[in-house]
Amino acid sequence: MEGNSGFEYGPFIRFQRVPMPLLLPLDRSGAPGQRSYRRVQLEGELFQGVVETSKQGVHPVVNGSNLVGDPVLLPHVCLPKKNAQERVERVVYKSCHEIAEDARLGRVKPRELWQNIADKVHYNEPAGEAERDQMLLHFYKDGYASRRYSIARAVRKHHDARVTMENVPREYAFLPDGSAFLQHRSADMHIYYSAEVLEKACQLNLSALVADGVHDLQPDATNKTGQLYVIHGVMADSVDVPLLFAITKRDMWYKWDVRELRTTNIAESFNRLLGVRLGVKYPRMSDLLFALRGCVTTAKGALLNLETRRQAKRLHKKDILRRRRIEREMARFKSILDRTRNFPRTSTITTYCRRMSRFVTEKVV
């Protein structure tokens, strides 16, 4: 022990009391008051071990192994009291950062993203089985609701609120190759199509057009009252592609004296796939235009495939037989029309319709 100025525990750790100036309170002379505090000094060669702290003071290093260097730089493992909680928060923070940086993850459903993060937490390789269970318990909390805000905030960074019926930024009005995508714009209607795709479809024997409204998708930019209409092109080789998209501010699909109307398989298949891709009934305008641009790309790929392949797509045997029967029935009815000078009886028309109904599905208008 070195007098009253300090205490020494062991040969290498020393306490010293040094005066420390304080701003408040002032002493009687007007000078700042002073108080003493204890500071740890490390001197000489150090030993590897643990320095234990307590209210009474600092105990000397225990362990007799020699060490060269600063003990702060020693390899060690710091296990905080809430280690599982800290690791979960790091995984969640890193995952949300990845979602905010990757535009593809921004179009995934938030609940699916939450499930992916839960898998990362539970199957964390460095953690042991008991610690993984603690991490999963802390992550789950009240289920999806406890993490919904954090995930939704990361996803919202990819949603462009600038896209409305009155304002369509250039990156949405043009295709990636620089060609125009938005061809007509008014207060009540937008028309989108690719001139290149339309031209190529006409060159490949465009034989029919099928128009239909996607009733399960109302863009939010239309106050959830608008409508998306799609015109599909059908080629002679039984290939169909979406050619034109129209977004209106109100529903323009009218039906008179029709209780039930079913669309064709072409339109229904496209509507279903588009709905699955967007995942919501009221998609954001930016998400909808992004999906429609993808449809233009796939349509161009289908037309290129049709242009380069050597022969038309072969039908199944049952489809070939069905086509022959339809042609036979139509030829039979045409001969009846020729004999009756285009004035057949009602019973003849009824019989023809009944025969043809065997070859037509209920999903066709």
XYZ file of C-alpha atoms in Angstrom:
365
model
C 0.000 0.000 0.000
C 1.397 3.398 -0.947
C 0.287 5.772 1.822
C -3.028 7.531 1.497
C -2.636 8.476 -2.172
C -3.633 5.107 -3.517
C -3.923 1.371 -3.125
C -2.100 -1.377 -4.939
C -3.395 -4.903 -5.472
C -0.739 -7.226 -6.803
C 2.269 -6.034 -8.752
C 0.509 -4.756 -11.871
C -2.875 -3.151 -11.022
C -2.946 0.113 -9.112
C -5.680 2.448 -7.867
C -4.923 6.121 -7.700
C -7.012 8.948 -6.314
C -6.590 12.052 -8.463
C -8.329 15.420 -8.100
C -11.041 16.076 -10.681
C -12.426 19.626 -11.192
C -16.186 20.047 -11.053
C -18.191 22.938 -12.471
C -20.777 22.792 -9.674
C -21.007 23.491 -6.840
C -18.493 26.253 -6.146
C -16.607 26.380 -2.891
C -16.494 29.390 -0.558
C -13.566 30.966 -2.378
C -15.409 30.932 -5.694
C -13.161 28.260 -7.213
C -14.641 25.087 -8.670
C -15.043 22.321 -6.173
C -12.935 19.184 -6.448
C -13.518 15.558 -5.667
C -11.498 12.385 -6.055
C -12.251 9.333 -8.106
C -10.458 6.025 -8.562
C -8.745 5.180 -11.817
C -7.209 1.830 -12.763
C -3.693 1.817 -14.138
C -2.104 -1.229 -15.744
C 1.651 -1.331 -15.568
C 4.369 -3.759 -16.512
C 3.964 -7.168 -18.130
C 0.343 -8.334 -18.227
C -1.194 -11.700 -17.436
C -4.062 -13.388 -19.282
C -7.093 -13.602 -17.061
C -10.231 -11.860 -15.880
C -10.421 -8.539 -14.056
C -13.383 -8.705 -11.689
C -15.075 -5.450 -10.750
C -17.197 -4.748 -7.719
C -18.319 -1.845 -5.598
C -15.391 -2.391 -3.266
C -12.802 -2.112 -6.007
C -10.984 -4.040 -8.709
C -9.470 -7.407 -7.919
C -6.158 -8.426 -9.452
C -5.805 -10.539 -12.561
C -6.277 -14.227 -11.882
C -4.527 -16.884 -13.968
C -0.824 -17.311 -14.263
C -0.421 -17.553 -18.034
C 1.894 -14.975 -19.514
C 0.521 -12.540 -22.091
C 2.247 -9.967 -24.271
C 0.127 -7.011 -25.361
C -3.043 -5.169 -24.472
C -5.702 -7.353 -22.787
C -8.410 -5.550 -24.772
C -7.018 -7.144 -27.923
C -7.183 -10.671 -26.515
C -9.488 -13.134 -28.332
C -12.620 -13.357 -26.238
C -16.348 -13.969 -26.508
C -18.704 -11.400 -25.067
C -22.032 -12.931 -24.135
C -24.492 -10.195 -23.199
C -27.252 -10.908 -20.754
C -29.848 -10.834 -23.554
C -27.763 -12.628 -26.158
C -30.692 -14.343 -27.940
C -32.627 -11.091 -28.134
C -29.637 -9.214 -29.547
C -29.021 -11.840 -32.216
C -32.671 -11.794 -33.276
C -32.660 -8.020 -33.615
C -29.540 -8.225 -35.772
C -31.119 -10.827 -38.068
C -34.312 -8.766 -38.403
C -32.374 -5.563 -39.066
C -30.188 -7.228 -41.698
C -33.197 -8.862 -43.395
C -35.149 -5.583 -43.525
C -32.089 -3.865 -44.982
C -31.898 -6.538 -47.715
C -35.603 -6.069 -48.484
C -35.134 -2.315 -48.814
C -32.158 -2.786 -51.162
C -33.592 -5.538 -53.416
C -36.502 -4.445 -55.621
C -37.514 -8.063 -56.210
C -38.057 -8.639 -52.493
C -40.148 -5.481 -52.412
C -42.782 -7.235 -54.532
C -43.079 -10.267 -52.269
C -45.967 -10.451 -49.825
C -44.998 -9.147 -46.351
C -46.266 -12.291 -44.636
C -44.054 -14.415 -46.871
C -41.081 -12.205 -46.004
C -41.906 -12.611 -42.313
C -41.881 -16.388 -42.740
C -38.492 -16.235 -44.474
C -37.020 -14.216 -41.596
C -38.466 -16.707 -39.106
C -36.641 -19.501 -40.953
C -33.377 -17.541 -40.785
C -33.791 -17.095 -37.046
C -34.709 -20.696 -36.296
C -32.092 -22.327 -38.527
C -29.221 -20.070 -37.445
C -26.186 -22.370 -37.719
C -23.827 -20.730 -35.170
C -26.452 -20.935 -32.428
C -27.091 -24.079 -30.435
C -30.427 -25.845 -30.284
C -31.444 -24.303 -26.955
C -30.391 -20.830 -28.071
C -32.250 -21.202 -31.378
C -35.439 -21.928 -29.470
C -34.924 -18.801 -27.369
C -34.290 -16.755 -30.503
C -37.429 -18.074 -32.171
C -39.440 -17.345 -29.030
C -38.247 -13.751 -28.953
C -38.798 -13.296 -32.701
C -42.327 -14.685 -32.683
C -43.727 -12.565 -29.830
C -47.335 -11.965 -30.958
C -46.861 -13.513 -34.386
C -46.825 -11.622 -37.666
C -48.391 -8.517 -36.107
C -45.308 -7.867 -33.946
C -43.002 -7.579 -36.990
C -45.454 -6.291 -39.582
C -44.548 -2.616 -39.246
C -40.788 -3.182 -39.671
C -41.253 -5.340 -42.767
C -43.890 -3.057 -44.295
C -41.626 -0.035 -43.792
C -38.843 -1.788 -45.735
C -41.241 -2.821 -48.519
C -42.686 0.690 -48.858
C -39.338 1.988 -50.083
C -40.014 0.261 -53.424
C -43.519 1.683 -53.892
C -43.563 4.776 -56.060
C -46.355 7.068 -54.901
C -45.721 9.414 -57.831
C -47.594 7.171 -60.296
C -51.215 8.279 -60.673
C -53.727 8.709 -63.471
C -52.581 12.336 -63.753
C -48.846 11.671 -63.503
C -46.885 8.763 -65.002
C -43.081 9.131 -64.654
C -40.891 8.362 -67.620
C -39.589 5.065 -66.229
C -43.168 3.720 -66.301
C -44.326 5.396 -69.533
C -41.491 3.831 -71.563
C -40.198 0.296 -71.906
C -36.618 -0.597 -70.899
C -35.492 -0.385 -74.552
C -36.690 3.235 -74.762
C -39.821 2.602 -76.838
C -43.138 4.101 -75.778
C -45.427 2.043 -73.560
C -48.045 4.667 -72.654
C -49.633 5.424 -76.046
C -52.715 7.406 -74.979
C -53.493 9.318 -71.808
C -56.586 11.235 -70.799
C -58.276 12.108 -67.535
C -60.364 8.915 -67.639
C -58.281 6.411 -69.614
C -54.719 5.202 -70.193
C -53.810 2.892 -73.085
C -50.558 0.931 -72.968
C -49.057 -1.271 -75.683
C -45.824 -1.992 -77.507
C -45.850 -1.057 -81.185
C -43.182 -3.676 -81.892
C -45.267 -6.484 -80.368
C -48.382 -5.382 -82.286
C -46.477 -5.286 -85.572
C -44.934 -8.703 -85.025
C -48.336 -10.198 -84.126
C -49.809 -8.900 -87.395
C -46.899 -10.405 -89.334
C -47.564 -13.813 -87.741
C -51.158 -14.136 -88.995
C -53.128 -12.458 -86.221
C -56.519 -14.115 -86.623
C -58.660 -12.964 -83.683
C -58.853 -10.481 -80.821
C -60.272 -11.273 -77.389
C -61.111 -8.336 -75.100
C -61.908 -8.744 -71.428
C -61.935 -6.745 -68.198
C -59.977 -7.906 -65.163
C -62.767 -7.440 -62.622
C -60.755 -8.572 -59.587
C -58.141 -5.802 -59.929
C -58.950 -2.139 -59.420
C -55.862 0.129 -59.369
C -55.651 2.335 -56.310
C -54.977 5.377 -58.516
C -58.592 5.157 -59.753
C -59.993 5.386 -56.197
C -60.706 1.643 -56.407
C -63.523 2.222 -58.929
C -61.576 1.834 -62.172
C -61.030 -1.137 -64.421
C -58.201 -2.852 -66.250
C -59.075 -4.105 -69.749
C -56.842 -6.399 -71.777
C -57.006 -7.229 -75.488
C -55.441 -10.582 -76.370
C -54.281 -11.539 -79.833
C -54.777 -15.087 -81.132
C -52.491 -16.389 -83.877
C -53.340 -19.004 -86.449
C -51.119 -21.495 -84.625
C -53.214 -21.388 -81.421
C -50.845 -18.946 -79.692
C -52.372 -16.108 -77.671
C -50.568 -13.096 -76.203
C -51.724 -9.901 -74.457
C -51.376 -6.977 -76.860
C -53.060 -3.921 -75.348
C -53.892 -2.747 -71.826
C -56.407 -0.048 -70.942
C -56.850 1.445 -67.455
C -60.045 3.423 -66.917
C -61.273 5.490 -64.002
C -64.653 3.798 -63.965
C -66.128 0.441 -64.908
C -66.994 0.491 -68.621
C -68.124 -3.142 -68.857
C -71.891 -3.105 -69.398
C -74.170 -6.120 -69.635
C -77.758 -5.948 -70.840
C -80.204 -8.765 -70.063
C -77.360 -11.140 -69.177
C -77.440 -12.779 -65.760
C -74.220 -14.755 -66.055
C -71.415 -14.095 -68.463
C -68.284 -16.238 -68.607
C -65.160 -15.161 -70.458
C -62.935 -17.329 -72.625
C -60.209 -19.539 -71.233
C -57.582 -17.189 -72.687
C -58.753 -14.186 -70.687
C -59.478 -16.137 -67.510
C -56.023 -17.707 -67.477
C -54.322 -14.332 -67.906
C -56.501 -12.683 -65.262
C -55.712 -15.426 -62.768
C -51.951 -15.249 -63.358
C -51.927 -11.456 -63.106
C -53.887 -11.595 -59.868
C -51.448 -14.114 -58.387
C -48.489 -11.964 -59.379
C -49.870 -8.777 -57.818
C -51.353 -10.539 -54.803
C -53.842 -7.786 -53.904
C -57.214 -6.650 -55.198
C -56.302 -2.962 -55.236
C -52.712 -2.852 -56.542
C -50.626 0.284 -56.599
C -50.384 1.908 -59.993
C -46.606 1.480 -60.038
C -46.843 -2.255 -59.261
C -49.529 -2.766 -61.916
C -47.517 -1.012 -64.638
C -44.412 -2.975 -63.663
C -46.370 -6.233 -64.037
C -47.844 -5.160 -67.393
C -44.378 -4.333 -68.713
C -43.375 -7.874 -67.786
C -46.365 -9.172 -69.765
C -45.097 -7.282 -72.823
C -41.722 -8.990 -72.468
C -43.241 -12.482 -72.251
C -45.560 -11.712 -75.191
C -42.562 -10.752 -77.307
C -40.830 -13.986 -76.300
C -43.872 -16.040 -77.347
C -43.985 -14.301 -80.734
C -40.261 -14.843 -81.311
C -40.719 -18.520 -80.509
C -43.633 -18.716 -82.939
C -41.573 -16.982 -85.616
C -38.514 -19.221 -85.354
C -39.982 -22.689 -84.832
C -40.295 -24.830 -87.946
C -43.825 -26.121 -87.592
C -46.978 -25.206 -85.788
C -47.764 -26.570 -82.385
C -49.276 -30.025 -82.732
C -52.653 -30.695 -81.185
C -53.481 -33.664 -79.010
C -55.356 -36.522 -80.613
C -58.580 -35.723 -78.745
C -58.381 -32.096 -79.909
C -57.891 -33.196 -83.514
C -60.982 -35.434 -83.299
C -62.961 -32.621 -81.685
C -62.003 -30.234 -84.489
C -63.077 -32.741 -87.144
C -66.462 -33.263 -85.489
C -67.041 -29.518 -85.284
C -66.174 -29.123 -88.967
C -68.535 -31.993 -89.821
C -71.436 -30.421 -87.898
C -70.795 -27.019 -89.443
C -70.710 -28.528 -92.946
C -73.957 -30.358 -92.245
C -75.683 -27.164 -91.079
C -74.338 -25.233 -94.075
C -75.877 -27.769 -96.439
C -79.230 -27.338 -94.655
C -78.973 -23.559 -95.072
C -78.308 -23.990 -98.777
C -81.395 -26.193 -99.215
C -83.660 -23.834 -97.251
C -82.252 -20.685 -98.905
C -80.980 -19.359 -95.550
C -84.377 -19.653 -93.872
C -84.084 -22.741 -91.642
C -86.776 -23.812 -89.235
C -86.510 -23.150 -85.521
C -86.204 -26.853 -84.784
C -83.230 -27.074 -87.164
C -81.405 -24.245 -85.389
C -82.194 -25.767 -81.989
C -80.813 -29.126 -83.079
C -77.643 -27.506 -84.424
C -77.052 -25.558 -81.216
C -77.632 -28.653 -79.123
C -75.120 -30.626 -81.190
C -72.519 -27.856 -81.074
C -72.888 -27.449 -77.302
C -71.209 -30.811 -76.864
C -67.953 -29.341 -78.198
C -68.024 -25.999 -76.374
C -67.102 -25.538 -72.699
C -69.254 -23.531 -70.327
C -66.505 -20.911 -70.005
C -66.981 -19.634 -73.553
C -69.432 -16.794 -74.191
